[in-house]
């Protein structure tokens, strides 16, 4: 069992940066892949980034590649999403997810946080 709590969201101007954190509790964090998804109003939840349990493999949606960086600190049971050069279209509720398999599909992830809001003004 893994419990996830996101933090770090907020309001930022276009071109700015934010760093999201996902604090995990539970014994299986170190063996879990971690992912970030986002959902804008009226839209489906979409894949943003994922990282393997070792941290050696990372994956990104094309829309964020080169601007966002996912990382993890297994000693702190925390995953991060560094978001640079933010755009208004990045505005969404950002969710952290944990699971045994990395996938762009939400149904393949076992555990979810409650989300943290990111709003980018133009």
Short mmCIF file of C-alpha atoms in Angstrom, two decimals:
data_model
loop_
_atom_site.label_atom_id
_atom_site.label_comp_id
_atom_site.label_asym_id
_atom_site.label_seq_id
_atom_site.Cartn_x
_atom_site.Cartn_y
_atom_site.Cartn_z
CA UNK A 1 0.00 0.00 0.00
CA UNK A 2 1.26 3.47 -0.90
CA UNK A 3 -0.22 6.81 0.13
CA UNK A 4 0.70 9.85 -1.97
CA UNK A 5 0.52 13.56 -1.09
CA UNK A 6 1.34 16.23 -3.68
CA UNK A 7 2.51 19.75 -2.91
CA UNK A 8 4.15 22.70 -4.63
CA UNK A 9 1.39 23.86 -6.91
CA UNK A 10 0.40 27.49 -7.24
CA UNK A 11 -0.07 30.48 -9.50
CA UNK A 12 2.82 31.48 -11.74
CA UNK A 13 3.28 33.72 -14.76
CA UNK A 14 4.05 32.26 -18.15
CA UNK A 15 7.75 31.52 -18.45
CA UNK A 16 8.07 30.85 -14.75
CA UNK A 17 8.91 27.67 -12.85
CA UNK A 18 7.41 25.45 -10.20
CA UNK A 19 8.59 22.32 -8.47
CA UNK A 20 6.01 19.76 -7.48
CA UNK A 21 6.68 17.18 -4.79
CA UNK A 22 4.99 13.86 -4.14
CA UNK A 23 5.60 12.46 -0.67
CA UNK A 24 4.90 8.77 -0.36
CA UNK A 25 4.30 6.62 2.65
CA UNK A 26 4.24 2.87 2.60
CA UNK A 27 6.72 0.11 2.26
CA UNK A 28 6.65 -0.32 -1.50
CA UNK A 29 7.71 3.16 -2.68
CA UNK A 30 11.20 2.05 -3.53
CA UNK A 31 9.89 -0.69 -5.78
CA UNK A 32 7.31 1.49 -7.48
CA UNK A 33 7.52 3.45 -10.67
CA UNK A 34 6.29 7.02 -10.18
CA UNK A 35 4.35 9.14 -12.58
CA UNK A 36 2.79 12.56 -12.98
CA UNK A 37 -0.47 13.18 -14.76
CA UNK A 38 -2.56 16.30 -15.18
CA UNK A 39 -6.17 17.13 -15.84
CA UNK A 40 -7.48 20.42 -17.12
CA UNK A 41 -11.15 21.36 -16.74
CA UNK A 42 -13.31 19.50 -19.24
CA UNK A 43 -10.44 17.30 -20.41
CA UNK A 44 -9.23 13.78 -19.81
CA UNK A 45 -6.42 13.09 -17.37
CA UNK A 46 -3.21 12.94 -19.39
CA UNK A 47 0.26 11.55 -18.91
CA UNK A 48 3.02 14.03 -18.17
CA UNK A 49 6.10 12.12 -17.01
CA UNK A 50 7.24 8.91 -15.35
CA UNK A 51 10.35 7.50 -13.72
CA UNK A 52 11.40 3.93 -13.03
CA UNK A 53 11.88 2.69 -9.49
CA UNK A 54 15.67 2.94 -9.83
CA UNK A 55 15.45 6.43 -11.29
CA UNK A 56 17.53 5.41 -14.27
CA UNK A 57 14.73 5.65 -16.84
CA UNK A 58 12.49 8.63 -17.44
CA UNK A 59 9.66 9.27 -19.88
CA UNK A 60 7.90 12.44 -20.94
CA UNK A 61 4.91 13.56 -22.92
CA UNK A 62 5.95 15.43 -26.05
CA UNK A 63 4.21 18.56 -24.79
CA UNK A 64 6.55 18.88 -21.80
CA UNK A 65 9.76 17.35 -23.12
CA UNK A 66 12.67 19.73 -22.62
CA UNK A 67 10.76 21.83 -20.08
CA UNK A 68 9.84 19.40 -17.29
CA UNK A 69 12.12 17.05 -15.36
CA UNK A 70 11.00 14.16 -13.20
CA UNK A 71 13.22 12.83 -10.42
CA UNK A 72 12.99 10.85 -7.21
CA UNK A 73 14.76 10.50 -3.91
CA UNK A 74 14.14 7.01 -2.57
CA UNK A 75 15.77 7.85 0.76
CA UNK A 76 13.09 10.51 1.26
CA UNK A 77 10.30 8.53 -0.43
CA UNK A 78 9.61 11.56 -2.58
CA UNK A 79 9.19 12.16 -6.29
CA UNK A 80 9.54 15.55 -7.93
CA UNK A 81 8.46 17.33 -11.07
CA UNK A 82 10.51 20.40 -11.96
CA UNK A 83 8.53 22.51 -14.38
CA UNK A 84 10.29 25.29 -16.29
CA UNK A 85 9.18 27.68 -19.01
CA UNK A 86 5.57 27.18 -18.00
CA UNK A 87 2.82 27.99 -20.47
CA UNK A 88 -0.86 28.82 -19.90
CA UNK A 89 -1.75 25.45 -21.45
CA UNK A 90 0.09 23.74 -18.58
CA UNK A 91 -2.69 24.89 -16.25
CA UNK A 92 -4.24 21.81 -14.68
CA UNK A 93 -4.63 19.74 -11.56
CA UNK A 94 -1.45 17.67 -11.30
CA UNK A 95 -1.61 14.17 -9.88
CA UNK A 96 1.12 11.89 -8.64
CA UNK A 97 0.78 8.16 -9.28
CA UNK A 98 2.62 5.01 -8.23
CA UNK A 99 2.60 1.56 -9.71
CA UNK A 100 4.52 -1.45 -10.85
CA UNK A 101 4.39 -0.66 -14.55
CA UNK A 102 5.14 2.58 -16.36
CA UNK A 103 2.33 3.49 -18.71
CA UNK A 104 0.73 6.54 -20.25
CA UNK A 105 -2.64 4.99 -19.39
CA UNK A 106 -4.19 5.95 -16.06
CA UNK A 107 -5.65 2.50 -15.46
CA UNK A 108 -2.20 0.91 -15.23
CA UNK A 109 -1.30 2.89 -12.12
CA UNK A 110 -2.25 1.53 -8.72
CA UNK A 111 -2.12 4.53 -6.39
CA UNK A 112 -3.02 8.20 -6.78
CA UNK A 113 -2.65 11.38 -4.81
CA UNK A 114 -5.34 14.02 -4.44
CA UNK A 115 -3.69 16.47 -6.81
CA UNK A 116 -2.16 19.94 -6.62
CA UNK A 117 -3.36 22.85 -8.73
CA UNK A 118 -1.01 24.60 -11.15
CA UNK A 119 -2.23 27.80 -12.76
CA UNK A 120 -0.14 29.63 -15.35
CA UNK A 121 -1.22 33.16 -16.22
CA UNK A 122 -0.44 34.76 -19.55
#
